[in-house]
Short mmCIF file of C-alpha atoms in Angstrom, two decimals:
data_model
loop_
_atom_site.label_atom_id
_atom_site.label_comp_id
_atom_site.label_asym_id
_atom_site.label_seq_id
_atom_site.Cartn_x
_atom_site.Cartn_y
_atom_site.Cartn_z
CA UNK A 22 3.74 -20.61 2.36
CA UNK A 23 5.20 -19.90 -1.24
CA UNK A 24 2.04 -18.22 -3.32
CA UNK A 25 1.13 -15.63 -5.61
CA UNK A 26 -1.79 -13.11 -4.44
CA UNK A 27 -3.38 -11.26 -6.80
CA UNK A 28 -3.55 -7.45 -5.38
CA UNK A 29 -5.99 -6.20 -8.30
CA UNK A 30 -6.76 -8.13 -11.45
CA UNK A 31 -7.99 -4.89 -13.38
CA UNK A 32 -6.47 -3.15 -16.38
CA UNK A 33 -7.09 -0.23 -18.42
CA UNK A 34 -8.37 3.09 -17.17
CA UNK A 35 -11.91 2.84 -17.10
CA UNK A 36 -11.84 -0.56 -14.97
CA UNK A 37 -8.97 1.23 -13.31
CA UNK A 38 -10.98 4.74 -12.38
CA UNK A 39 -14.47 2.68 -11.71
CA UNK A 40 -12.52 0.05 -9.52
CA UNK A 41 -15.22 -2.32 -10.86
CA UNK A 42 -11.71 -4.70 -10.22
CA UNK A 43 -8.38 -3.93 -8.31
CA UNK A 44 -5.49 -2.29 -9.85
CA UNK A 45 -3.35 -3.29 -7.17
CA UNK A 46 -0.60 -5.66 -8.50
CA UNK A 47 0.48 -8.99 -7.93
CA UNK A 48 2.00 -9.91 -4.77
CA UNK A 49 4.69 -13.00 -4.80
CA UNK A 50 5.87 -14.79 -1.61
CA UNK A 51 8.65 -17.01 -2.40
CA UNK A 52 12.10 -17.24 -1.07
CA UNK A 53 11.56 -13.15 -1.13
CA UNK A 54 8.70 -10.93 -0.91
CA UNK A 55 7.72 -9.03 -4.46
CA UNK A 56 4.93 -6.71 -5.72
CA UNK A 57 5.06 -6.66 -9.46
CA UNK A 58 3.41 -3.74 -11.08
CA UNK A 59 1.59 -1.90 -7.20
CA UNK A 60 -0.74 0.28 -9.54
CA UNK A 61 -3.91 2.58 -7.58
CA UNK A 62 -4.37 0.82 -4.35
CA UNK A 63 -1.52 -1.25 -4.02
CA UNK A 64 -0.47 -0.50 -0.48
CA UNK A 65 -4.70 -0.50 0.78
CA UNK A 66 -5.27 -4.02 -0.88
CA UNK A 67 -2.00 -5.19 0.31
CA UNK A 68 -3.07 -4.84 3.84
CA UNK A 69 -6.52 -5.49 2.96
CA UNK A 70 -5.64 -9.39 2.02
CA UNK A 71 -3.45 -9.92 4.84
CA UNK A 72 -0.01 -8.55 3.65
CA UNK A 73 2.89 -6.86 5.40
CA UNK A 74 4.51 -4.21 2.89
CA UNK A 75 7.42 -3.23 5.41
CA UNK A 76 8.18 -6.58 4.84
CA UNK A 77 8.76 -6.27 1.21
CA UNK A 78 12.43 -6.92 -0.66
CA UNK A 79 11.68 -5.91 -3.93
CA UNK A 80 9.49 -3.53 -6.08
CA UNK A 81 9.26 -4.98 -9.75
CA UNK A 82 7.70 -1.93 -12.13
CA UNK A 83 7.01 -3.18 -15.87
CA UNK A 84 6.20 0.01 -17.54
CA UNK A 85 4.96 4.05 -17.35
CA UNK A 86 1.28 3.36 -17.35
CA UNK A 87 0.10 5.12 -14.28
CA UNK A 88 -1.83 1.68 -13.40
CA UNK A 89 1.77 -0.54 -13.65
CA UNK A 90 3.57 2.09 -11.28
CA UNK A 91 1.43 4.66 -9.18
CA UNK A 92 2.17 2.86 -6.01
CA UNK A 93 5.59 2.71 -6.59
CA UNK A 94 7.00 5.29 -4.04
CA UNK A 95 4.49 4.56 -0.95
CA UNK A 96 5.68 0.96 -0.87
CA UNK A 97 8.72 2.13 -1.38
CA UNK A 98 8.17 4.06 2.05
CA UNK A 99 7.23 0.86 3.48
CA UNK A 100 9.69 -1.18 2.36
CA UNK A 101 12.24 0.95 3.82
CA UNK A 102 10.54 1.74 7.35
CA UNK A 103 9.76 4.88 6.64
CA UNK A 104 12.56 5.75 4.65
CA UNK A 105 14.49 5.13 7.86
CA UNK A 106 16.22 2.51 6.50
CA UNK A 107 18.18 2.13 2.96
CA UNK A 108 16.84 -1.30 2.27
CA UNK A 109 15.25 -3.35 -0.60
CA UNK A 110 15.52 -3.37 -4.79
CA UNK A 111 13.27 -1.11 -7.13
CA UNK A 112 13.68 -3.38 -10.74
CA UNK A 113 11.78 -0.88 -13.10
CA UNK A 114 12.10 -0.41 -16.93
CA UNK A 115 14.39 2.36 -18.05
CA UNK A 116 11.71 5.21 -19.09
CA UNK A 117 9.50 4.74 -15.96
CA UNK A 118 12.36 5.90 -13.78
CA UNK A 119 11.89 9.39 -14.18
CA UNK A 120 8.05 8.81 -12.90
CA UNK A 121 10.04 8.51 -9.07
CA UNK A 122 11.37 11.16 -7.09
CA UNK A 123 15.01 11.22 -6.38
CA UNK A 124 14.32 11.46 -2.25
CA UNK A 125 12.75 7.84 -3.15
CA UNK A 126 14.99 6.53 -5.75
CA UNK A 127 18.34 7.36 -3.16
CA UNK A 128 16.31 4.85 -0.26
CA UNK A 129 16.64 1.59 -2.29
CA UNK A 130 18.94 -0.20 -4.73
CA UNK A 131 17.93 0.56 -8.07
CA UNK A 132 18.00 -2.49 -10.82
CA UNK A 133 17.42 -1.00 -14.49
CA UNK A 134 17.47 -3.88 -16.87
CA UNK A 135 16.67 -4.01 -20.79
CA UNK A 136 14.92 -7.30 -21.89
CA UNK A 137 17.13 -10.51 -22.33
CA UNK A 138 18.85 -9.01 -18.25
CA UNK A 139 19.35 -11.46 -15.88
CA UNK A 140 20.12 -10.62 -12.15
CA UNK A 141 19.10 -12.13 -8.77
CA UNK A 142 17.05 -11.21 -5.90
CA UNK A 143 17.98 -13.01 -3.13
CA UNK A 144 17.96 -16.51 -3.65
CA UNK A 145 15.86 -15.88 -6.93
CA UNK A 146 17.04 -15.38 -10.57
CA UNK A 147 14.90 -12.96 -12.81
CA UNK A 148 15.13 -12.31 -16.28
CA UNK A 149 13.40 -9.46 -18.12
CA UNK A 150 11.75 -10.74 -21.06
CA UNK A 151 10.47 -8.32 -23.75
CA UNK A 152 7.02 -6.87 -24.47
CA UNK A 153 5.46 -5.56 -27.92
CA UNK A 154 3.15 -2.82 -27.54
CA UNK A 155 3.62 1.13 -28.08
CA UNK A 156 5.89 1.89 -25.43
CA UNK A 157 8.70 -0.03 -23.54
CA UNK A 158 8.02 -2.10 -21.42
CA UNK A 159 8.99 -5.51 -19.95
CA UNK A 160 7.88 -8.67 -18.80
CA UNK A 161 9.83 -11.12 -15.93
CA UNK A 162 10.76 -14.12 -15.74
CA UNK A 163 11.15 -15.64 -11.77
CA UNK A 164 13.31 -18.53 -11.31
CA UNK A 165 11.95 -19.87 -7.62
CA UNK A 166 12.69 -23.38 -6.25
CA UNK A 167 9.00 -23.60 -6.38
CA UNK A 168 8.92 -23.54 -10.61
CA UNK A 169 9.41 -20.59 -13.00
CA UNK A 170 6.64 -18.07 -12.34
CA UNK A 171 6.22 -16.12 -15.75
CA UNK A 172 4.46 -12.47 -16.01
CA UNK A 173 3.66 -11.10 -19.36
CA UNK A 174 3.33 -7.17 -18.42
CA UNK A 175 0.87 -5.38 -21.15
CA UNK A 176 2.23 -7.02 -24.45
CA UNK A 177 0.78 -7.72 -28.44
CA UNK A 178 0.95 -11.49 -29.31
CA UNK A 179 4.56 -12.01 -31.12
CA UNK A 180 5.91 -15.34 -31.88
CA UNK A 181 9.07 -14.21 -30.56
CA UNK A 182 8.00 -14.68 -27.28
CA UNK A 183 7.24 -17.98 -27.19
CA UNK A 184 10.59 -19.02 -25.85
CA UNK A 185 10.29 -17.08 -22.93
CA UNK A 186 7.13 -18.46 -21.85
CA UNK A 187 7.79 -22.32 -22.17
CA UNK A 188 9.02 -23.95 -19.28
CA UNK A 189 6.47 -21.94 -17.23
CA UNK A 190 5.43 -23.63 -14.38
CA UNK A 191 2.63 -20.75 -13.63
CA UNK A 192 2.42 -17.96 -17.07
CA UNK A 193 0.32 -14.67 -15.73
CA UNK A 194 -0.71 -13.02 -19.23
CA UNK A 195 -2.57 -9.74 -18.99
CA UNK A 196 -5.21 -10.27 -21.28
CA UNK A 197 -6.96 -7.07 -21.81
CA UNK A 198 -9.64 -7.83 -24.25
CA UNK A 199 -12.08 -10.87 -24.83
CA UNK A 200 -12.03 -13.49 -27.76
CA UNK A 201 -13.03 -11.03 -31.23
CA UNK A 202 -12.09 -7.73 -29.87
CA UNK A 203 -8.83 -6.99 -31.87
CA UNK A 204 -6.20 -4.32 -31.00
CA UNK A 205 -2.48 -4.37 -32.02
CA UNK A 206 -0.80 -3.58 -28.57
CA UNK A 207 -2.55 -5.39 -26.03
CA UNK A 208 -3.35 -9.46 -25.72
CA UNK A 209 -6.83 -10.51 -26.57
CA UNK A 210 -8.19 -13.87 -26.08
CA UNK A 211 -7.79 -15.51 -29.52
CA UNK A 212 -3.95 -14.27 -28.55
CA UNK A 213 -3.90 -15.87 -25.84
CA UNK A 214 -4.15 -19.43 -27.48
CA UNK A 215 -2.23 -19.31 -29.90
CA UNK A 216 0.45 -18.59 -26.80
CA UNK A 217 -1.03 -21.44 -24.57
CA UNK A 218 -0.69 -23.94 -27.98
CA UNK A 219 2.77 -22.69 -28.10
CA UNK A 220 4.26 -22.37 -24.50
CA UNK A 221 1.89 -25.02 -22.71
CA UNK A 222 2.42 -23.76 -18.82
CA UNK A 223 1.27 -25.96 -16.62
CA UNK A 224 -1.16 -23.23 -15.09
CA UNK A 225 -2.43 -20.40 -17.46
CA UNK A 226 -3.59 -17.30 -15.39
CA UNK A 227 -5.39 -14.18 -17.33
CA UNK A 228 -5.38 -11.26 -15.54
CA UNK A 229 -5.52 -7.68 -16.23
CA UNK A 230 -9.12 -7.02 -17.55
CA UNK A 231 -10.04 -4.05 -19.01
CA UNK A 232 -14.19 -3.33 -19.30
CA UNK A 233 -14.97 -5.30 -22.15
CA UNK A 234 -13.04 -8.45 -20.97
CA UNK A 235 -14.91 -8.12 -17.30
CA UNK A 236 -18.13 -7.89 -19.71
CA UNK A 237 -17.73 -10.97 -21.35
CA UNK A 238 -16.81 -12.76 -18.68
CA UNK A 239 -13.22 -13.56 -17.81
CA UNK A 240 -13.79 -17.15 -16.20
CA UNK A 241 -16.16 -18.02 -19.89
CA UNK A 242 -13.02 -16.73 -21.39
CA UNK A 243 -10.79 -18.72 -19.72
CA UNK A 244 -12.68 -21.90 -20.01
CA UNK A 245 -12.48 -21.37 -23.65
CA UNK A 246 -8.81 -21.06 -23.82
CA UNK A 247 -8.27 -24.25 -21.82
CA UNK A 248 -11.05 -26.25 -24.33
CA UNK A 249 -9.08 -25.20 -27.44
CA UNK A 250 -5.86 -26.07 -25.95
CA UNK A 251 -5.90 -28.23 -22.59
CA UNK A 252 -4.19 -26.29 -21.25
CA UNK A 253 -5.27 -25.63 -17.33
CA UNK A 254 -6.49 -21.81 -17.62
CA UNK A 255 -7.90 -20.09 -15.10
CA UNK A 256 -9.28 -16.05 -14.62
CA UNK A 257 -7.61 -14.39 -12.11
CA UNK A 258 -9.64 -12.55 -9.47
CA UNK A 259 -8.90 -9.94 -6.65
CA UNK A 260 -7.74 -11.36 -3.61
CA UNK A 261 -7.11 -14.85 -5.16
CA UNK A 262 -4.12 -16.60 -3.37
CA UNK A 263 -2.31 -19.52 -5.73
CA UNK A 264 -0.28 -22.10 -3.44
CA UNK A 265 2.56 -22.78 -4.83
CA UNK A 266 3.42 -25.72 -2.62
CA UNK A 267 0.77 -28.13 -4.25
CA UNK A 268 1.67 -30.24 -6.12
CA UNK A 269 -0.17 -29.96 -9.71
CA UNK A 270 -2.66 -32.49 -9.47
CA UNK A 271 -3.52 -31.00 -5.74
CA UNK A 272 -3.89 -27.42 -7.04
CA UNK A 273 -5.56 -28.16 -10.49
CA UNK A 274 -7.83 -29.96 -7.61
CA UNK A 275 -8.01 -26.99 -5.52
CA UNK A 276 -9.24 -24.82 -8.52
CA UNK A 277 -11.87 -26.29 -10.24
#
């Protein structure tokens, strides 16, 4: 089955250190196996909801933040039996690469792309779309033959982005902070809609919460961003599997 499984759906450190949610990553099946962004935990909740990391063909690692990339080199381990075998892709952004030891790096083939990239995994094309916040990072774009799977990474609102996100079949947008909580690096709510005006996915998944987002309520916060917009949002939570074989009407169905 072609799905996205959501490893951990926390963000931030204090979210991160309590594990009051996952920090785990996102987990793609699709004509390859991904993990984007295997943060604390990765690996544990990987096997914990029924995932195989040996069977793993790519790493994706967005940015330096110890809760985008502490995993990193365990799966890595995995994916490669053991380091037995020099198999699978690490695609990680330029100043994270440093965070990896070199007995790692040498077991896989490394992909180091700059936003705008495009390059293909398997059967899929990715691009690398850019972020805004206070250090590099990047966002990714999946081409899949089930629908363009969009994931923000940790990113301000910029209207420049906007064209990266339409055409998004499923947009995953790491939205930190609740509706009125206002900080220039990181999506809040109110950010979040004016992207979901703009883009109009046909599925609108926040994920990422940091403390004050959990506090509020992430599913309240959703439903507000699909009333303001109609957009179909929905708040992402740990262990939640998204079928990718449904057909809209089926999954928008499947989730209410």
């Amino acid at each position: 089955m072609a799905s996205i499984t959501f490893l951990g759906t926390g963000g931030g450190r204090f979210v991160v250190l309590s594990q009051r949610r996952y920090s785990g990553g996102i987990w793609l099946d699709l004509e390859c196996r991904i993990i984007i962004d295997p943060g604390p935990g990765a690996l544990i909740r990987a096997l914990q909801f029924g995932k195989n990391p040996q069977k793993l063909d790519a790493i994706f690692v967005s940015h330096k933040h110890l809760d985008h990339y502490s995993d990193t080199e365990i799966l890595i381990e995995a994916m490669t039996y053991g380091m037995k075998e020099d198999r699978g892709t690490l695609v990680i952004e330029k100043n994270t690469l440093e965070y990896i030891s070199d007995y790692h790096k040498k077991a896989v083939n490394l992909i180091i792309p700059e936003p705008g990239n495009e390059f293909n995994i398997g059967d899929i094309k990715v691009e690398t779309i850019p972020t805004f916040m206070h250090v590099d990072a990047i966002g990714f774009k999946f081409f899949s033959e089930h629908g363009i799977i969009t994931y923000s990474s940790d990113t301000d609102y910029n209207k420049k982005l906007i064209p990266y996100y339409k055409k998004s079949k499923i947009l995953i947008l790491n939205s930190i902070f609740p509706s009125g909580r206002e900080i220039k690096t990181h999506l809040n709510v109110d950010k979040v809609i004016e992207i979901a005006r703009n883009a109009k996915p046909d599925l609108l998944i926040l994920n990422h919460f940091g403390m004050q987002m959990l506090n509020a309520n992430p599913e309240r916060e959703a439903k507000r961003v699909e009333d303001k917009t109609g957009v179909k949002t929905i708040a992402a939570r740990d262990g939640m599997e998204i079928d990718l074989e449904l057909k809209k009407k089926e999954r928008q169905t499947t989730l209410i």
